[in-house]
Structures are given as C-alpha cells and as structure tokens.
Coordinates of C-alpha atoms in Angstrom, one line a residue:
Chain H
M1 CA -11.0 -1.2 7.8
S2 CA -12.9 1.9 9.0
A3 CA -10.1 2.9 11.3
N4 CA -10.4 6.3 12.9
P5 CA -7.4 8.4 13.6
P6 CA -6.6 8.7 17.3
P7 CA -8.5 11.6 18.8
M8 CA -6.4 14.7 19.2
P9 CA -7.1 16.2 22.7
Q10 CA -6.1 19.8 21.9
M11 CA -8.5 20.0 19.0
A12 CA -11.6 20.2 21.2
A13 CA -11.3 24.0 21.9
E14 CA -13.1 26.8 20.2
P15 CA -13.4 26.7 16.4
L16 CA -10.4 28.1 14.6
S17 CA -10.4 30.3 11.5
P18 CA -9.7 28.3 8.3
S19 CA -6.2 29.5 7.9
A20 CA -5.4 29.0 11.5
F21 CA -6.8 25.5 11.3
L22 CA -4.6 24.7 8.3
R23 CA -1.6 26.1 10.1
A24 CA -2.3 24.3 13.4
K25 CA -2.7 20.8 12.0
P26 CA 0.8 20.2 10.5
A27 CA 2.5 21.1 13.8
W28 CA 4.9 18.3 14.8
R29 CA 4.0 16.5 18.0
W30 CA 6.6 14.9 20.3
P31 CA 5.7 11.2 19.6
E32 CA 6.4 11.9 15.9
I33 CA 9.8 13.4 16.6
L34 CA 10.6 10.5 19.0
F35 CA 9.5 8.0 16.4
W36 CA 11.8 9.3 13.7
I37 CA 14.7 9.9 16.1
S38 CA 14.5 6.2 17.3
A39 CA 14.2 5.0 13.7
F40 CA 17.4 6.8 12.8
G41 CA 18.9 5.8 16.2
L42 CA 18.5 2.1 15.3
I43 CA 21.3 2.6 12.7
L44 CA 23.7 2.6 15.6
L45 CA 21.7 0.7 18.2
L46 CA 21.0 -2.5 16.3
P47 CA 23.9 -2.9 13.9
N48 CA 23.3 -6.6 13.2
R49 CA 19.6 -6.4 12.4
H50 CA 19.8 -3.9 9.5
L51 CA 18.5 -6.4 6.9
L52 CA 15.3 -6.9 8.8
L53 CA 14.9 -3.2 9.5
N54 CA 15.4 -2.5 5.8
E55 CA 12.5 -4.9 5.0
I56 CA 10.4 -3.2 7.6
V57 CA 11.0 0.2 6.1
I58 CA 10.2 -0.9 2.6
L59 CA 7.0 -2.6 3.8
G60 CA 6.2 0.6 5.8
L61 CA 6.6 2.8 2.8
F62 CA 4.5 0.5 0.7
A63 CA 1.7 0.5 3.3
L64 CA 2.1 4.3 3.5
S65 CA 1.3 4.6 -0.2
L66 CA -1.8 2.4 0.2
D67 CA -2.8 4.5 3.2
L68 CA -2.7 7.6 0.9
I69 CA -5.5 6.2 -1.2
L70 CA -7.3 4.1 1.4
G71 CA -7.1 6.3 4.5
Y72 CA -7.4 9.6 2.8
A73 CA -9.3 9.1 -0.5
G74 CA -11.2 6.0 0.6
I75 CA -10.3 3.9 -2.4
V76 CA -10.1 0.2 -1.6
S77 CA -7.5 -1.6 -3.5
L78 CA -6.5 -5.3 -3.6
G79 CA -3.9 -4.8 -6.3
H80 CA -1.5 -2.3 -4.9
A81 CA 1.4 -4.7 -5.6
A82 CA 1.0 -3.8 -9.3
F83 CA 2.8 -0.6 -8.7
F84 CA 5.3 -2.1 -6.3
G85 CA 6.1 -4.7 -9.0
V86 CA 6.4 -2.1 -11.8
G87 CA 8.8 -0.1 -9.7
A88 CA 10.8 -3.2 -8.7
Y89 CA 11.1 -4.5 -12.3
A90 CA 11.9 -1.0 -13.6
A91 CA 14.7 -0.6 -11.1
G92 CA 16.0 -4.1 -11.9
L93 CA 15.9 -3.5 -15.6
L94 CA 17.6 -0.1 -15.3
A95 CA 20.3 -1.5 -13.1
K96 CA 20.8 -4.5 -15.5
H97 CA 21.0 -2.3 -18.6
G98 CA 23.4 0.4 -17.6
I99 CA 21.9 2.9 -15.2
S100 CA 23.2 1.4 -12.0
E101 CA 23.2 4.6 -9.8
P102 CA 20.5 3.9 -7.2
V103 CA 19.0 7.4 -6.8
T104 CA 18.5 7.9 -10.5
G105 CA 17.0 4.4 -10.7
L106 CA 14.7 5.2 -7.8
V107 CA 13.4 8.3 -9.4
L108 CA 12.9 6.7 -12.8
S109 CA 11.2 3.6 -11.3
G110 CA 8.9 5.9 -9.4
A111 CA 8.0 7.7 -12.6
A112 CA 7.4 4.4 -14.4
A113 CA 5.0 3.2 -11.6
G114 CA 3.4 6.6 -11.6
L115 CA 2.7 6.4 -15.3
V116 CA 1.0 3.0 -14.8
G117 CA -0.9 4.4 -11.9
L118 CA -2.1 7.3 -14.0
L119 CA -3.4 4.9 -16.6
A120 CA -5.0 2.6 -14.1
S121 CA -6.6 5.5 -12.1
F122 CA -9.1 6.1 -14.9
M123 CA -10.5 2.6 -14.4
I124 CA -11.4 3.2 -10.8
L125 CA -13.4 6.4 -11.1
R126 CA -16.8 4.6 -11.6
G127 CA -18.7 1.9 -9.8
T128 CA -18.9 0.7 -6.2
D129 CA -16.2 -0.5 -3.8
L130 CA -16.6 -4.0 -5.1
T131 CA -15.9 -2.8 -8.6
R132 CA -12.8 -1.0 -7.5
L133 CA -11.6 -3.9 -5.6
M134 CA -11.9 -6.2 -8.6
V135 CA -10.5 -3.7 -11.1
T136 CA -7.4 -3.1 -9.0
L137 CA -7.0 -6.8 -8.4
G138 CA -7.5 -7.4 -12.2
V139 CA -4.7 -4.9 -13.1
A140 CA -2.3 -6.6 -10.6
L141 CA -3.2 -10.1 -12.0
I142 CA -2.6 -9.0 -15.6
L143 CA 0.7 -7.4 -14.7
H144 CA 1.7 -10.6 -12.8
E145 CA 0.8 -12.7 -15.9
L146 CA 2.6 -10.3 -18.2
A147 CA 5.8 -10.5 -16.1
N148 CA 5.4 -14.3 -16.1
R149 CA 5.0 -14.5 -19.9
L150 CA 7.5 -11.9 -21.1
D151 CA 10.4 -14.0 -19.8
W152 CA 12.9 -12.6 -22.3
I153 CA 12.5 -9.2 -20.5
T154 CA 11.7 -10.1 -17.0
G155 CA 13.2 -13.5 -16.6
G156 CA 9.8 -15.0 -16.0
A157 CA 9.4 -17.4 -13.1
D158 CA 13.2 -17.6 -12.6
G159 CA 13.3 -13.9 -11.6
L160 CA 15.5 -11.2 -13.1
L161 CA 19.1 -12.1 -12.7
G162 CA 22.2 -10.0 -13.2
V163 CA 21.0 -6.9 -11.4
S164 CA 24.1 -5.1 -10.2
V165 CA 23.5 -1.9 -8.3
G166 CA 26.3 0.7 -8.1
P167 CA 27.2 2.8 -5.1
I168 CA 24.7 5.4 -4.0
L169 CA 25.5 8.8 -5.6
G170 CA 28.8 7.2 -6.7
R171 CA 30.1 7.1 -3.1
F172 CA 28.3 4.7 -0.7
D173 CA 28.6 1.1 -1.6
F174 CA 26.1 -1.5 -0.5
D175 CA 27.5 -3.7 2.2
F176 CA 26.8 -7.3 3.3
A177 CA 25.3 -6.4 6.7
G178 CA 22.7 -4.1 5.1
T179 CA 23.7 -0.9 6.9
T180 CA 23.9 1.2 3.7
A181 CA 20.6 -0.4 2.6
Y182 CA 18.9 0.5 5.8
V183 CA 20.2 4.1 5.8
Y184 CA 19.3 4.5 2.2
S185 CA 15.8 3.1 2.6
L186 CA 15.1 5.0 5.8
T187 CA 16.3 8.3 4.3
T188 CA 14.1 7.8 1.2
A189 CA 11.1 6.8 3.3
F190 CA 11.6 9.8 5.6
L191 CA 11.8 12.3 2.7
L192 CA 8.7 10.7 1.1
F193 CA 7.0 10.7 4.4
L194 CA 7.7 14.5 4.8
L195 CA 6.2 15.1 1.4
A196 CA 3.1 12.9 2.2
R197 CA 2.7 14.7 5.5
R198 CA 2.8 18.1 3.7
I199 CA 0.3 16.9 1.1
V200 CA -2.3 15.4 3.5
H201 CA -2.3 18.6 5.6
S202 CA -2.7 20.8 2.6
P203 CA -6.2 21.9 1.3
F204 CA -5.8 19.2 -1.3
G205 CA -5.5 16.5 1.5
L206 CA -8.5 17.9 3.3
S207 CA -10.5 17.8 0.0
L208 CA -9.6 14.1 -0.3
K209 CA -11.0 13.5 3.2
A210 CA -14.2 15.2 2.1
L211 CA -14.3 12.9 -0.9
K212 CA -13.9 9.9 1.3
D213 CA -16.8 10.9 3.6
N214 CA -19.3 11.7 0.8
R215 CA -18.4 12.0 -2.8
L216 CA -21.6 13.6 -3.9
R217 CA -21.5 16.3 -1.2
A218 CA -17.8 17.0 -1.9
A219 CA -18.7 17.5 -5.6
T220 CA -21.5 19.9 -4.7
I221 CA -19.1 22.2 -2.7
G222 CA -16.9 22.4 -5.7
I223 CA -14.3 19.6 -5.4
A224 CA -13.8 17.8 -8.7
P225 CA -13.7 14.2 -7.5
N226 CA -12.3 12.5 -10.6
R227 CA -9.3 14.8 -11.0
R228 CA -8.3 14.5 -7.3
I229 CA -8.7 10.8 -7.3
V230 CA -6.5 10.5 -10.4
A231 CA -3.9 12.8 -8.7
V232 CA -3.8 10.9 -5.4
Y233 CA -3.8 7.5 -7.1
T234 CA -0.9 8.5 -9.3
L235 CA 1.0 9.8 -6.3
A236 CA 0.4 6.6 -4.4
A237 CA 1.6 4.6 -7.4
V238 CA 4.8 6.6 -7.4
Y239 CA 5.3 5.8 -3.7
A240 CA 4.6 2.1 -4.2
G241 CA 7.0 2.1 -7.2
M242 CA 9.7 3.6 -5.1
A243 CA 9.2 1.1 -2.4
G244 CA 9.5 -1.6 -5.0
A245 CA 12.7 0.0 -6.4
L246 CA 14.2 0.1 -2.9
L247 CA 13.5 -3.6 -2.5
T248 CA 15.2 -4.4 -5.9
Q249 CA 18.2 -2.2 -5.2
T250 CA 18.8 -3.4 -1.7
T251 CA 18.4 -7.1 -2.6
Q252 CA 19.8 -6.9 -6.1
F253 CA 17.1 -9.4 -7.3
V254 CA 13.6 -9.2 -8.7
S255 CA 11.2 -12.1 -8.7
L256 CA 7.6 -12.6 -9.7
E257 CA 6.8 -12.4 -6.0
V258 CA 6.9 -8.6 -6.1
L259 CA 3.6 -8.7 -8.1
D260 CA 2.0 -11.3 -5.9
F261 CA -1.5 -11.1 -4.7
A262 CA -0.2 -11.9 -1.2
R263 CA 1.8 -8.6 -1.3
S264 CA -1.3 -6.5 -1.9
A265 CA -3.0 -8.4 0.9
D266 CA -0.1 -7.9 3.3
A267 CA -0.3 -4.2 2.8
L268 CA -3.9 -4.2 3.7
L269 CA -3.2 -6.3 6.8
V270 CA -0.5 -3.9 7.8
L271 CA -3.0 -1.1 7.6
V272 CA -5.5 -3.2 9.6
I273 CA -2.9 -3.6 12.3
G274 CA -1.6 -0.1 12.3
G275 CA -4.8 1.8 11.4
S276 CA -5.3 4.0 8.4
G277 CA -5.8 7.7 7.8
Y278 CA -3.0 9.2 9.9
L279 CA 0.1 8.2 7.9
Y280 CA 1.9 6.4 10.8
G281 CA -0.5 3.5 10.6
G282 CA 1.5 1.9 7.7
L283 CA 4.8 2.4 9.5
I284 CA 3.7 1.2 12.9
G285 CA 1.8 -1.7 11.3
A286 CA 4.8 -2.7 9.2
I287 CA 6.9 -2.9 12.4
A288 CA 4.3 -5.0 14.2
F289 CA 3.7 -7.2 11.2
K290 CA 7.3 -8.0 10.4
L291 CA 8.3 -8.5 14.1
M292 CA 5.3 -10.8 14.6
K293 CA 6.2 -12.7 11.4
D294 CA 9.9 -12.9 12.5
T295 CA 9.3 -14.0 16.0
L296 CA 6.5 -16.4 15.2
S297 CA 8.3 -18.1 12.4
A298 CA 11.3 -18.5 14.7
M299 CA 9.2 -20.0 17.5
T300 CA 7.0 -22.3 15.4
P301 CA 8.4 -22.8 12.0
A302 CA 5.6 -25.0 10.9
Y303 CA 2.5 -23.2 12.3
W304 CA 3.4 -19.5 12.3
I305 CA 0.8 -18.7 9.6
F306 CA -1.9 -20.1 11.9
W307 CA -0.7 -17.9 14.8
M308 CA -0.6 -14.9 12.4
G309 CA -4.1 -15.4 11.4
F310 CA -5.2 -16.1 14.9
I311 CA -3.7 -12.8 16.2
L312 CA -5.2 -10.9 13.3
V313 CA -8.7 -12.3 14.0
I314 CA -8.4 -11.4 17.7
L315 CA -7.1 -8.0 16.8
V316 CA -10.1 -7.3 14.5
L317 CA -12.6 -8.8 16.9
I318 CA -11.5 -6.8 20.0
G319 CA -10.7 -3.7 17.9
R320 CA -7.4 -2.0 17.8
D321 CA -8.6 1.2 19.5
R322 CA -9.9 -0.7 22.5
L323 CA -6.7 -2.8 22.7
V324 CA -4.5 0.3 22.6
T325 CA -6.4 2.1 25.3
E326 CA -6.3 -1.0 27.5
L327 CA -2.6 -1.4 27.0
A328 CA -1.9 2.3 27.5
R329 CA -3.9 2.6 30.7
P330 CA -1.0 1.9 33.1
F331 CA 1.0 4.6 31.3
A332 CA -1.8 7.2 31.4
P333 CA -0.4 9.4 34.1
L334 CA 3.0 9.5 32.3
L335 CA 1.2 10.4 29.0
R336 CA -0.8 13.1 30.7
W337 CA 2.3 14.5 32.3
L338 CA 4.0 14.6 28.9
A339 CA 1.0 16.2 27.2
G340 CA 0.8 18.8 30.0
S341 CA 4.4 19.7 29.7
R342 CA 4.0 20.8 26.1
P343 CA 4.4 24.6 25.5
Chain W
M1 CA -10.5 -18.8 -5.6
L2 CA -10.7 -15.6 -7.4
Y3 CA -13.0 -16.8 -10.1
F4 CA -16.2 -16.6 -8.1
L5 CA -15.5 -13.0 -7.2
I6 CA -14.9 -12.2 -10.8
V7 CA -18.2 -13.9 -11.8
V8 CA -20.1 -12.0 -9.2
T9 CA -18.7 -8.6 -10.1
V10 CA -19.2 -9.2 -13.8
G11 CA -22.8 -10.4 -13.3
G12 CA -23.7 -7.7 -10.8
T13 CA -24.7 -8.1 -7.2
S14 CA -28.3 -6.9 -7.5
S15 CA -29.8 -10.2 -8.8
L16 CA -29.3 -14.0 -8.8
T17 CA -29.7 -14.5 -12.5
G18 CA -26.9 -12.0 -13.3
P19 CA -24.1 -14.0 -11.8
L20 CA -25.6 -17.2 -13.2
L21 CA -25.5 -15.8 -16.8
A22 CA -22.0 -14.3 -16.1
A23 CA -20.8 -17.7 -14.9
L24 CA -22.0 -19.3 -18.2
L25 CA -20.5 -16.5 -20.3
L26 CA -17.1 -16.4 -18.6
G27 CA -16.8 -20.1 -18.3
V28 CA -17.5 -20.6 -22.1
A29 CA -15.2 -17.7 -23.0
D30 CA -12.4 -19.0 -20.7
V31 CA -12.5 -22.5 -22.1
M32 CA -12.8 -21.3 -25.7
G33 CA -9.9 -19.0 -25.1
K34 CA -7.7 -21.7 -23.6
Y35 CA -8.6 -24.0 -26.6
L36 CA -8.2 -21.6 -29.4
V37 CA -5.4 -19.3 -28.2
P38 CA -3.6 -21.3 -25.5
Q39 CA -0.7 -18.8 -25.3
L40 CA -3.0 -16.1 -23.9
G41 CA -4.1 -18.4 -21.1
A42 CA -5.5 -16.5 -18.0
F43 CA -5.4 -13.1 -19.7
I44 CA -8.8 -13.7 -21.3
I45 CA -10.8 -13.8 -18.2
Y46 CA -9.0 -10.9 -16.5
A47 CA -9.3 -8.8 -19.6
M48 CA -13.0 -9.6 -20.0
M49 CA -13.6 -8.6 -16.4
L50 CA -11.8 -5.3 -16.8
C51 CA -13.6 -4.5 -20.1
V52 CA -17.0 -5.3 -18.6
L53 CA -16.3 -3.2 -15.6
M54 CA -15.1 -0.3 -17.7
I55 CA -18.3 -0.2 -19.6
R56 CA -20.8 -1.3 -16.9
P57 CA -19.2 -0.7 -13.5
Q58 CA -22.3 -2.1 -11.7
G59 CA -22.0 -5.4 -13.6
L60 CA -23.5 -6.7 -16.9
F61 CA -27.0 -7.5 -15.6
A62 CA -27.4 -5.0 -12.9
R63 CA -30.7 -3.3 -12.7
G64 CA -30.7 0.4 -13.8
R65 CA -30.7 2.9 -11.1

C-alpha cells in the first residue's frame, strides 16, 4: 500500500521559497480539469447508466475519505465502514422520522459520523500499525453488532424500511433512472473533493505528510501529532458519513451491509488499484473497481470473484506504477506534446 | 477468521507465550460471556480487545521498550 504519487515533472527545477511552493502546488493541471468535465459530461452522454455511475461516485467518495487518513496521515484502517454505516443509518433514520430534505440530512449525517470519528480517533493515537488496524476493525465490528441488535431502531438484519426521501432542496425529485441521484452525488462529491484538495495543499496537509513520514521527527519540528491526527480522522469520518448518507438517500434503503467488513476491505482495494496520497486514487480506483466488478459478473456470473482476486494479485505483483508506464508508453509523444503546450 | 488476529494483537507480537496466554484468557472470557450473558454475544471479545489495546497498545504481554 506504499503507493507513491506520480512524479510531477515540473517540480524538478530550482527550489522555491516556501510561500511560492505553497502557491504552486494547488495549481490545476489539465488532466484534473478533463477528469471533472468528463464526469459531469456523463450526465448527458450515458443517460441509461446513471445508477451504476451513482454507485461509482459513492464508492469513490468513500475511498477518498480513506485516502485522507491513509495516504496523507499514514493511518491504516480496516474499519472505515464504521463511519460510512453511521452516516447511512443517520440519513435513513432522519428521513424516516421527519427530516426528509436530502441536503439537511446529508449535513446532519456527516456531523453524526464526524462525532463518532472524533470519539474513535482517540483510540488510534497510540500503538503500532497492527494495533491501529485492530482498533479500527474492532470499532466497526462493534457498530455492526450494535446495528444488528438494536433492531427496534435500525431494523436489525431486515434493514431499515420506510425511508422516504423528499426532493432535493424541495425542488428536484429523485427519478427512477437515477439521473437526479447521479447529479446529486456527483455535485456533493465534487464540492467535498474541492475542500479536500484545498486542505491537503494547505500547511496542515503538508504537516500530515510529515507525520506520515516520521512521527517523531515531525513532533520535534513543532507539529503536534495527536491533535492533527484527531482532526484529520474526524474529517475523514465526516466524508465517509456523507458517502453513506448519499447511498441511503439515493437507494432509500439501509441494510446491515453498510457496516460490513467487506465494505472497509473494498475501500482499501480501491486505493490499492488507484493509488493513495494524491486524492484521485480513490476516484480512479472506484471507477476501475466497479467497472471490473460489473463486466466480470456479467461475463462469468459464477466465478467473477475468482477473476477479481486474480487481477488484484497480478496488479500488486507487477506493480501499478510499472503497469501504468507500460500502458502509457504508446501515448508518450502525445502526452509530451500536451505537457509542452502548457503556458 | 478474525479471532486469531485479535488474539495476536491482545497477546503482543514480541513473544510466543503472549499470544498463548491471550488465547486462553480470551477463549475462557468468550465462553463465559456466552454462557452467563448470552444476549451480549460477540460484544465481549471485541470490547475486551479494545480495552486491552487502550491500556496497553503493544499487547498485554509485550516486553517493555
């Protein structure tokens, strides 16, 4: 999982002053703009695949939130679904008991997940990576068990029924083809992405990277590790909770599966596919993961899990960076031309 | 599948006897919990793991460093 961000060719020049460095990093590059334009363009281009696209966006947002703690602060987590599930159940309960306006529900669910994340973050401050892995896993398992047992609130193993979500901002109703759902999820994800991008390029984001590299050294240059980890863990929990809320609101159903161990593992797999530590890993990984799952399960309904595992093993053995360079080699002249044409 | 991971983290990865003792401790506690308060079920082992890791992040029987 030690994925390095792709090298940035224009960074190799003479050292910049600190303020110039901070200002140069957040500049938008053309692949990023292209990525988001095509994401919004799919609203018109693929009108009958909006349900799948909606799932991809939600998984991407969830993986992005894991990337915030894994790729930037270096906290390994096997229980990130805990916050996804809290957000999903919070959104479901809010919609069931009166507050059916999605945006309000989204914000409140994010806040609920953030609160749980804040409490859980104090448990991951000490110990090794193995300890952190097990503590995060334990929190997710306990929440899963709670949701299972408190069936008069959550519906238990039957899932939460009777979730009825109103129109967004009182105006846009959810439709059967999932168009509203996709536009809503994509807009939310885009806004949250902008915020995450702003945060990771700020001095705070840089200090997180310092913490990831060497916590002791970061502490000696005056970065308070614990407070920053609490802050970023809470932020990631808010993001995961909002992803969960999006899932509830667009499917109008919550089941125990939102807190499943497999969901936490899926998010890690997505980051393995897409790479961590540059924000797009979660989004690109989610696209690859869902498309792979979709095509493989259509091709071989019985054995698609085998092929998933097989492809993942190959991917890790060869290494994503090597695979990408090999695949990109035929297009190298084009890329160079595009890079050269930048102002 | 998860139980062996729980045992190893609770016992500590720096010795062989640590996980052995942790396995005995957790196994007895788990069965006792299931027998005495069946409605708690799987909570006991998870809660025990979290409590131990709160107090001793390196595991119960880890050597001091």
